[in-house]
Amino acid sequence: MKFFIDTASLDEINAAAELGVLDGVTTNPSLIAKIVKDPANFTYADFKAHIARICEIVDGPVSAEVTTLKSEEMIAQGEELAAIHKNVVVKCPLTVEGLKAIRHFSQNGIKTNATLVFSPTQALLAAKAGADFVSPFVGRLDDVSTSGMELVRQIVTIYDNYGYLTEVIVASVRNPLHVVESAMAGADIATLPYSVIKQLANHPLTDKGLEKFMEDAAVMKG
Ligand code: G3P
């Protein structure tokens, strides 16, 4: 299973990369907005430079999202984003317009991540259009009393049934249980906030056991 980090923060990306478990990065406009200190002076060129910096840190897929609604504009923007670095994956919303853009990119050797996916039919369309990745948002489904993980299981089964190569990125992950259930479902990737990556390593019995080991090891210090 691969782990991506779901952030635009260079500090968080560096910290996760140091752990040696990082396979890629996903960003979206909301995550970019969080790291912008001076929005009035943050340009599209700044955005592209930021994506380039992320690509220097992580040697794996880096999703950068289009910010337009029409397929022609998504195509123009996505081509610019893909030109930043070979690892850039163009993230397109799973809309009718987004599907047209995904199809164009898949026919032109540009990798895509179909995002804002909330149903198995959307995921099926993403695969048929040639998306390299599909991103079901599990936390946001849980927020509206619908099982996000059930959607992941459906997508994995459907892709297995037909041999689609589109990789499933579980997104909108909120806690370690989402990660465990994603792994049990056979999802290819989970994209995690840095806070969840840290939570994965924590266990109170590890802390308690370590405290005792340190205490007992102290007898050797003399
Ligand atoms: O990868 C999608 C993710 O950033 C959305 O997360 O927590 O805003 O639903 P959230």
PDB file of C-alpha atoms and ligand atoms in Angstrom:
ATOM      1  CA  MET A   1       0.000   0.000   0.000  1.00  0.00           C
ATOM      2  CA  LYS A   2       1.245   3.463  -0.823  1.00  0.00           C
ATOM      3  CA  PHE A   3       0.940   6.509   1.413  1.00  0.00           C
ATOM      4  CA  PHE A   4       0.622   9.993  -0.022  1.00  0.00           C
ATOM      5  CA  ILE A   5       0.476  13.117   2.099  1.00  0.00           C
ATOM      6  CA  ASP A   6      -2.561  15.348   1.622  1.00  0.00           C
ATOM      7  CA  THR A   7      -1.118  18.798   2.151  1.00  0.00           C
ATOM      8  CA  ALA A   8       0.575  21.728   0.431  1.00  0.00           C
ATOM      9  CA  SER A   9       2.751  22.516   3.447  1.00  0.00           C
ATOM     10  CA  LEU A  10       6.446  22.089   2.628  1.00  0.00           C
ATOM     11  CA  ASP A  11       7.222  21.613   6.333  1.00  0.00           C
ATOM     12  CA  GLU A  12       4.747  18.743   6.600  1.00  0.00           C
ATOM     13  CA  ILE A  13       5.955  17.203   3.334  1.00  0.00           C
ATOM     14  CA  ASN A  14       9.575  17.383   4.506  1.00  0.00           C
ATOM     15  CA  ALA A  15       8.665  15.883   7.887  1.00  0.00           C
ATOM     16  CA  ALA A  16       6.736  12.994   6.301  1.00  0.00           C
ATOM     17  CA  ALA A  17       9.495  12.396   3.742  1.00  0.00           C
ATOM     18  CA  GLU A  18      12.016  12.041   6.591  1.00  0.00           C
ATOM     19  CA  LEU A  19       9.973   9.130   7.958  1.00  0.00           C
ATOM     20  CA  GLY A  20      10.707   7.175   4.776  1.00  0.00           C
ATOM     21  CA  VAL A  21       7.080   6.199   4.184  1.00  0.00           C
ATOM     22  CA  LEU A  22       6.057   8.819   1.667  1.00  0.00           C
ATOM     23  CA  ASP A  23       5.170   7.789  -1.884  1.00  0.00           C
ATOM     24  CA  GLY A  24       3.512  10.941  -3.210  1.00  0.00           C
ATOM     25  CA  VAL A  25       1.601  14.143  -2.494  1.00  0.00           C
ATOM     26  CA  THR A  26      -1.933  15.347  -3.164  1.00  0.00           C
ATOM     27  CA  THR A  27      -2.967  18.978  -3.073  1.00  0.00           C
ATOM     28  CA  ASN A  28      -6.178  20.815  -3.814  1.00  0.00           C
ATOM     29  CA  PRO A  29      -7.127  24.509  -3.942  1.00  0.00           C
ATOM     30  CA  SER A  30      -8.223  24.485  -0.284  1.00  0.00           C
ATOM     31  CA  LEU A  31      -4.897  23.009   0.845  1.00  0.00           C
ATOM     32  CA  ILE A  32      -3.009  25.577  -1.260  1.00  0.00           C
ATOM     33  CA  ALA A  33      -5.107  28.379   0.263  1.00  0.00           C
ATOM     34  CA  LYS A  34      -4.000  27.250   3.742  1.00  0.00           C
ATOM     35  CA  ILE A  35      -0.316  27.862   3.011  1.00  0.00           C
ATOM     36  CA  VAL A  36      -0.734  31.216   1.266  1.00  0.00           C
ATOM     37  CA  LYS A  37       0.286  34.001   3.622  1.00  0.00           C
ATOM     38  CA  ASP A  38      -0.517  36.931   1.343  1.00  0.00           C
ATOM     39  CA  PRO A  39      -3.394  35.971  -1.012  1.00  0.00           C
ATOM     40  CA  ALA A  40      -3.430  39.377  -2.713  1.00  0.00           C
ATOM     41  CA  ASN A  41       0.086  38.735  -3.999  1.00  0.00           C
ATOM     42  CA  PHE A  42      -0.080  34.982  -4.623  1.00  0.00           C
ATOM     43  CA  THR A  43      -0.065  34.465  -8.384  1.00  0.00           C
ATOM     44  CA  TYR A  44      -0.597  31.449 -10.602  1.00  0.00           C
ATOM     45  CA  ALA A  45       3.168  31.522 -11.221  1.00  0.00           C
ATOM     46  CA  ASP A  46       3.671  31.273  -7.436  1.00  0.00           C
ATOM     47  CA  PHE A  47       1.328  28.274  -7.367  1.00  0.00           C
ATOM     48  CA  LYS A  48       3.320  26.539 -10.099  1.00  0.00           C
ATOM     49  CA  ALA A  49       6.593  27.340  -8.318  1.00  0.00           C
ATOM     50  CA  HIS A  50       5.174  25.806  -5.143  1.00  0.00           C
ATOM     51  CA  ILE A  51       4.252  22.594  -6.988  1.00  0.00           C
ATOM     52  CA  ALA A  52       7.789  22.519  -8.425  1.00  0.00           C
ATOM     53  CA  ARG A  53       9.240  22.753  -4.899  1.00  0.00           C
ATOM     54  CA  ILE A  54       7.060  19.835  -3.777  1.00  0.00           C
ATOM     55  CA  CYS A  55       8.347  17.782  -6.714  1.00  0.00           C
ATOM     56  CA  GLU A  56      11.917  18.459  -5.587  1.00  0.00           C
ATOM     57  CA  ILE A  57      11.166  16.994  -2.144  1.00  0.00           C
ATOM     58  CA  VAL A  58       9.180  13.876  -3.102  1.00  0.00           C
ATOM     59  CA  ASP A  59      10.061  11.495  -5.902  1.00  0.00           C
ATOM     60  CA  GLY A  60       6.532  10.300  -6.628  1.00  0.00           C
ATOM     61  CA  PRO A  61       3.209  11.475  -8.034  1.00  0.00           C
ATOM     62  CA  VAL A  62       2.275  15.045  -7.043  1.00  0.00           C
ATOM     63  CA  SER A  63      -1.360  15.937  -7.736  1.00  0.00           C
ATOM     64  CA  ALA A  64      -2.035  19.551  -8.728  1.00  0.00           C
ATOM     65  CA  GLU A  65      -5.664  20.490  -9.292  1.00  0.00           C
ATOM     66  CA  VAL A  66      -7.191  22.490 -12.117  1.00  0.00           C
ATOM     67  CA  THR A  67      -9.216  25.498 -11.039  1.00  0.00           C
ATOM     68  CA  THR A  68     -11.577  25.906 -13.976  1.00  0.00           C
ATOM     69  CA  LEU A  69     -14.910  24.290 -14.857  1.00  0.00           C
ATOM     70  CA  LYS A  70     -14.827  23.995 -18.670  1.00  0.00           C
ATOM     71  CA  SER A  71     -12.956  21.106 -20.262  1.00  0.00           C
ATOM     72  CA  GLU A  72     -11.066  23.324 -22.746  1.00  0.00           C
ATOM     73  CA  GLU A  73      -9.792  25.475 -19.871  1.00  0.00           C
ATOM     74  CA  MET A  74      -8.951  22.410 -17.778  1.00  0.00           C
ATOM     75  CA  ILE A  75      -6.950  21.060 -20.710  1.00  0.00           C
ATOM     76  CA  ALA A  76      -5.001  24.289 -21.137  1.00  0.00           C
ATOM     77  CA  GLN A  77      -4.335  24.579 -17.405  1.00  0.00           C
ATOM     78  CA  GLY A  78      -3.532  20.881 -17.009  1.00  0.00           C
ATOM     79  CA  GLU A  79      -0.990  21.009 -19.828  1.00  0.00           C
ATOM     80  CA  GLU A  80       0.750  23.883 -18.046  1.00  0.00           C
ATOM     81  CA  LEU A  81       0.726  21.985 -14.757  1.00  0.00           C
ATOM     82  CA  ALA A  82       2.048  18.797 -16.360  1.00  0.00           C
ATOM     83  CA  ALA A  83       4.924  20.794 -17.858  1.00  0.00           C
ATOM     84  CA  ILE A  84       6.169  21.734 -14.359  1.00  0.00           C
ATOM     85  CA  HIS A  85       7.660  18.284 -13.659  1.00  0.00           C
ATOM     86  CA  LYS A  86       7.340  14.710 -14.917  1.00  0.00           C
ATOM     87  CA  ASN A  87       5.749  13.641 -11.614  1.00  0.00           C
ATOM     88  CA  VAL A  88       2.854  16.111 -11.760  1.00  0.00           C
ATOM     89  CA  VAL A  89      -0.559  14.457 -11.933  1.00  0.00           C
ATOM     90  CA  VAL A  90      -3.383  16.715 -13.138  1.00  0.00           C
ATOM     91  CA  LYS A  91      -6.301  16.538 -10.741  1.00  0.00           C
ATOM     92  CA  CYS A  92      -9.687  17.042 -12.432  1.00  0.00           C
ATOM     93  CA  PRO A  93     -13.134  17.026 -10.833  1.00  0.00           C
ATOM     94  CA  LEU A  94     -15.361  14.095 -11.752  1.00  0.00           C
ATOM     95  CA  THR A  95     -17.860  16.121 -13.756  1.00  0.00           C
ATOM     96  CA  VAL A  96     -18.900  15.753 -17.379  1.00  0.00           C
ATOM     97  CA  GLU A  97     -16.411  18.496 -18.273  1.00  0.00           C
ATOM     98  CA  GLY A  98     -13.747  16.882 -16.099  1.00  0.00           C
ATOM     99  CA  LEU A  99     -14.230  13.549 -17.876  1.00  0.00           C
ATOM    100  CA  LYS A 100     -13.605  15.177 -21.246  1.00  0.00           C
ATOM    101  CA  ALA A 101     -10.362  16.642 -19.911  1.00  0.00           C
ATOM    102  CA  ILE A 102      -9.326  13.294 -18.381  1.00  0.00           C
ATOM    103  CA  ARG A 103      -9.908  11.553 -21.703  1.00  0.00           C
ATOM    104  CA  HIS A 104      -7.813  14.186 -23.493  1.00  0.00           C
ATOM    105  CA  PHE A 105      -4.959  13.875 -20.995  1.00  0.00           C
ATOM    106  CA  SER A 106      -4.981  10.064 -21.061  1.00  0.00           C
ATOM    107  CA  GLN A 107      -4.683  10.157 -24.852  1.00  0.00           C
ATOM    108  CA  ASN A 108      -1.784  12.588 -24.607  1.00  0.00           C
ATOM    109  CA  GLY A 109       0.376  10.914 -21.981  1.00  0.00           C
ATOM    110  CA  ILE A 110      -0.546  13.222 -19.094  1.00  0.00           C
ATOM    111  CA  LYS A 111      -1.394  11.523 -15.814  1.00  0.00           C
ATOM    112  CA  THR A 112      -4.701  12.367 -14.104  1.00  0.00           C
ATOM    113  CA  ASN A 113      -6.395  12.015 -10.741  1.00  0.00           C
ATOM    114  CA  ALA A 114     -10.217  12.124 -10.850  1.00  0.00           C
ATOM    115  CA  THR A 115     -11.245  13.940  -7.694  1.00  0.00           C
ATOM    116  CA  LEU A 116     -14.399  14.702  -5.694  1.00  0.00           C
ATOM    117  CA  VAL A 117     -15.636  11.155  -6.293  1.00  0.00           C
ATOM    118  CA  PHE A 118     -18.612  10.155  -4.174  1.00  0.00           C
ATOM    119  CA  SER A 119     -20.220   7.239  -6.055  1.00  0.00           C
ATOM    120  CA  PRO A 120     -19.208   3.962  -7.741  1.00  0.00           C
ATOM    121  CA  THR A 121     -20.602   5.175 -11.059  1.00  0.00           C
ATOM    122  CA  GLN A 122     -18.324   8.221 -10.955  1.00  0.00           C
ATOM    123  CA  ALA A 123     -15.384   5.900 -10.282  1.00  0.00           C
ATOM    124  CA  LEU A 124     -16.382   3.639 -13.161  1.00  0.00           C
ATOM    125  CA  LEU A 125     -16.518   6.642 -15.501  1.00  0.00           C
ATOM    126  CA  ALA A 126     -13.089   7.805 -14.282  1.00  0.00           C
ATOM    127  CA  ALA A 127     -11.579   4.420 -15.151  1.00  0.00           C
ATOM    128  CA  LYS A 128     -13.309   4.256 -18.531  1.00  0.00           C
ATOM    129  CA  ALA A 129     -12.045   7.763 -19.383  1.00  0.00           C
ATOM    130  CA  GLY A 130      -8.498   6.593 -18.608  1.00  0.00           C
ATOM    131  CA  ALA A 131      -7.787   8.269 -15.262  1.00  0.00           C
ATOM    132  CA  ASP A 132      -4.587   7.030 -13.634  1.00  0.00           C
ATOM    133  CA  PHE A 133      -5.960   7.652 -10.145  1.00  0.00           C
ATOM    134  CA  VAL A 134      -9.426   8.023  -8.630  1.00  0.00           C
ATOM    135  CA  SER A 135     -10.034   9.800  -5.324  1.00  0.00           C
ATOM    136  CA  PRO A 136     -13.099   8.784  -3.307  1.00  0.00           C
ATOM    137  CA  PHE A 137     -13.598  11.221  -0.395  1.00  0.00           C
ATOM    138  CA  VAL A 138     -14.411   8.951   2.546  1.00  0.00           C
ATOM    139  CA  GLY A 139     -14.541  11.509   5.375  1.00  0.00           C
ATOM    140  CA  ARG A 140     -16.979  13.775   3.579  1.00  0.00           C
ATOM    141  CA  LEU A 141     -19.318  10.814   2.957  1.00  0.00           C
ATOM    142  CA  ASP A 142     -19.089   9.806   6.612  1.00  0.00           C
ATOM    143  CA  ASP A 143     -20.001  13.425   7.440  1.00  0.00           C
ATOM    144  CA  VAL A 144     -23.367  12.939   5.717  1.00  0.00           C
ATOM    145  CA  SER A 145     -24.090   9.548   7.328  1.00  0.00           C
ATOM    146  CA  THR A 146     -23.005   7.510   4.307  1.00  0.00           C
ATOM    147  CA  SER A 147     -20.205   4.962   4.606  1.00  0.00           C
ATOM    148  CA  GLY A 148     -17.115   6.263   2.818  1.00  0.00           C
ATOM    149  CA  MET A 149     -15.378   2.926   3.215  1.00  0.00           C
ATOM    150  CA  GLU A 150     -18.273   1.074   1.590  1.00  0.00           C
ATOM    151  CA  LEU A 151     -17.654   3.227  -1.480  1.00  0.00           C
ATOM    152  CA  VAL A 152     -13.972   2.262  -1.447  1.00  0.00           C
ATOM    153  CA  ARG A 153     -14.885  -1.440  -1.272  1.00  0.00           C
ATOM    154  CA  GLN A 154     -17.303  -1.028  -4.181  1.00  0.00           C
ATOM    155  CA  ILE A 155     -14.699   0.729  -6.328  1.00  0.00           C
ATOM    156  CA  VAL A 156     -12.002  -1.859  -5.592  1.00  0.00           C
ATOM    157  CA  THR A 157     -14.410  -4.686  -6.485  1.00  0.00           C
ATOM    158  CA  ILE A 158     -15.573  -3.012  -9.697  1.00  0.00           C
ATOM    159  CA  TYR A 159     -12.006  -2.280 -10.831  1.00  0.00           C
ATOM    160  CA  ASP A 160     -10.949  -5.855 -10.014  1.00  0.00           C
ATOM    161  CA  ASN A 161     -13.952  -7.274 -11.890  1.00  0.00           C
ATOM    162  CA  TYR A 162     -12.892  -5.568 -15.101  1.00  0.00           C
ATOM    163  CA  GLY A 163      -9.143  -5.278 -14.666  1.00  0.00           C
ATOM    164  CA  TYR A 164      -9.051  -1.468 -14.675  1.00  0.00           C
ATOM    165  CA  LEU A 165      -5.573  -0.173 -13.885  1.00  0.00           C
ATOM    166  CA  THR A 166      -6.808   3.105 -12.325  1.00  0.00           C
ATOM    167  CA  GLU A 167      -5.334   3.295  -8.816  1.00  0.00           C
ATOM    168  CA  VAL A 168      -7.660   4.028  -5.908  1.00  0.00           C
ATOM    169  CA  ILE A 169      -6.492   6.888  -3.669  1.00  0.00           C
ATOM    170  CA  VAL A 170      -8.563   6.989  -0.488  1.00  0.00           C
ATOM    171  CA  ALA A 171      -8.931  10.712   0.240  1.00  0.00           C
ATOM    172  CA  SER A 172     -10.582  12.885   2.880  1.00  0.00           C
ATOM    173  CA  VAL A 173      -9.038  10.531   5.436  1.00  0.00           C
ATOM    174  CA  ARG A 174      -9.714  11.665   8.978  1.00  0.00           C
ATOM    175  CA  ASN A 175      -8.326   8.923  11.258  1.00  0.00           C
ATOM    176  CA  PRO A 176      -6.194   5.747  11.466  1.00  0.00           C
ATOM    177  CA  LEU A 177      -9.258   3.492  11.179  1.00  0.00           C
ATOM    178  CA  HIS A 178      -9.840   4.870   7.696  1.00  0.00           C
ATOM    179  CA  VAL A 179      -6.287   3.731   6.859  1.00  0.00           C
ATOM    180  CA  VAL A 180      -6.791   0.227   8.271  1.00  0.00           C
ATOM    181  CA  GLU A 181     -10.081  -0.207   6.436  1.00  0.00           C
ATOM    182  CA  SER A 182      -8.551   1.118   3.211  1.00  0.00           C
ATOM    183  CA  ALA A 183      -5.781  -1.464   3.489  1.00  0.00           C
ATOM    184  CA  MET A 184      -8.306  -4.235   4.241  1.00  0.00           C
ATOM    185  CA  ALA A 185     -10.322  -3.184   1.193  1.00  0.00           C
ATOM    186  CA  GLY A 186      -7.237  -3.387  -1.024  1.00  0.00           C
ATOM    187  CA  ALA A 187      -7.091   0.309  -1.904  1.00  0.00           C
ATOM    188  CA  ASP A 188      -3.833   1.129  -3.682  1.00  0.00           C
ATOM    189  CA  ILE A 189      -3.131   4.379  -1.845  1.00  0.00           C
ATOM    190  CA  ALA A 190      -4.305   6.414   1.141  1.00  0.00           C
ATOM    191  CA  THR A 191      -3.596  10.121   1.072  1.00  0.00           C
ATOM    192  CA  LEU A 192      -3.192  11.291   4.631  1.00  0.00           C
ATOM    193  CA  PRO A 193      -3.052  14.560   6.521  1.00  0.00           C
ATOM    194  CA  TYR A 194       0.278  14.776   8.399  1.00  0.00           C
ATOM    195  CA  SER A 195      -1.621  14.516  11.709  1.00  0.00           C
ATOM    196  CA  VAL A 196      -2.959  11.079  10.692  1.00  0.00           C
ATOM    197  CA  ILE A 197       0.493   9.883   9.546  1.00  0.00           C
ATOM    198  CA  LYS A 198       1.793  10.651  13.040  1.00  0.00           C
ATOM    199  CA  GLN A 199      -1.212   8.961  14.669  1.00  0.00           C
ATOM    200  CA  LEU A 200      -0.431   5.733  12.785  1.00  0.00           C
ATOM    201  CA  ALA A 201       2.761   5.310  14.810  1.00  0.00           C
ATOM    202  CA  ASN A 202       1.221   5.956  18.205  1.00  0.00           C
ATOM    203  CA  HIS A 203       0.144   3.375  20.769  1.00  0.00           C
ATOM    204  CA  PRO A 204      -0.167   3.958  24.529  1.00  0.00           C
ATOM    205  CA  LEU A 205       1.258   0.505  25.279  1.00  0.00           C
ATOM    206  CA  THR A 206       4.345   1.359  23.197  1.00  0.00           C
ATOM    207  CA  ASP A 207       4.817   4.508  25.314  1.00  0.00           C
ATOM    208  CA  LYS A 208       4.245   2.623  28.559  1.00  0.00           C
ATOM    209  CA  GLY A 209       6.544  -0.252  27.572  1.00  0.00           C
ATOM    210  CA  LEU A 210       9.253   2.159  26.478  1.00  0.00           C
ATOM    211  CA  GLU A 211       9.071   4.086  29.729  1.00  0.00           C
ATOM    212  CA  LYS A 212       9.669   0.821  31.654  1.00  0.00           C
ATOM    213  CA  PHE A 213      12.494  -0.276  29.345  1.00  0.00           C
ATOM    214  CA  MET A 214      14.207   3.110  29.813  1.00  0.00           C
ATOM    215  CA  GLU A 215      13.748   2.876  33.567  1.00  0.00           C
ATOM    216  CA  ASP A 216      15.242  -0.651  33.679  1.00  0.00           C
ATOM    217  CA  ALA A 217      18.026   0.232  31.249  1.00  0.00           C
ATOM    218  CA  ALA A 218      19.089   2.966  33.647  1.00  0.00           C
ATOM    219  CA  VAL A 219      20.742   0.327  35.880  1.00  0.00           C
ATOM    220  CA  MET A 220      23.428  -0.059  33.211  1.00  0.00           C
ATOM    221  CA  LYS A 221      24.316   3.598  33.141  1.00  0.00           C
ATOM    222  CA  GLY A 222      26.754   3.289  36.002  1.00  0.00           C
TER     223      GLY A 222
HETATM  224  O1  G3P B   1      -7.819  14.774  -0.527  1.00  0.00           O
HETATM  225  C1  G3P B   1      -9.034  15.401  -0.286  1.00  0.00           C
HETATM  226  C2  G3P B   1      -9.012  16.049   1.020  1.00  0.00           C
HETATM  227  O2  G3P B   1      -8.063  17.087   1.055  1.00  0.00           O
HETATM  228  C3  G3P B   1     -10.326  16.503   1.507  1.00  0.00           C
HETATM  229  O3  G3P B   1     -10.251  16.345   2.865  1.00  0.00           O
HETATM  230  O4  G3P B   1     -10.899  16.635   5.174  1.00  0.00           O
HETATM  231  O5  G3P B   1     -11.394  18.433   3.489  1.00  0.00           O
HETATM  232  O6  G3P B   1     -12.660  16.309   3.473  1.00  0.00           O
HETATM  233  P1  G3P B   1     -11.373  16.976   3.799  1.00  0.00           P
END
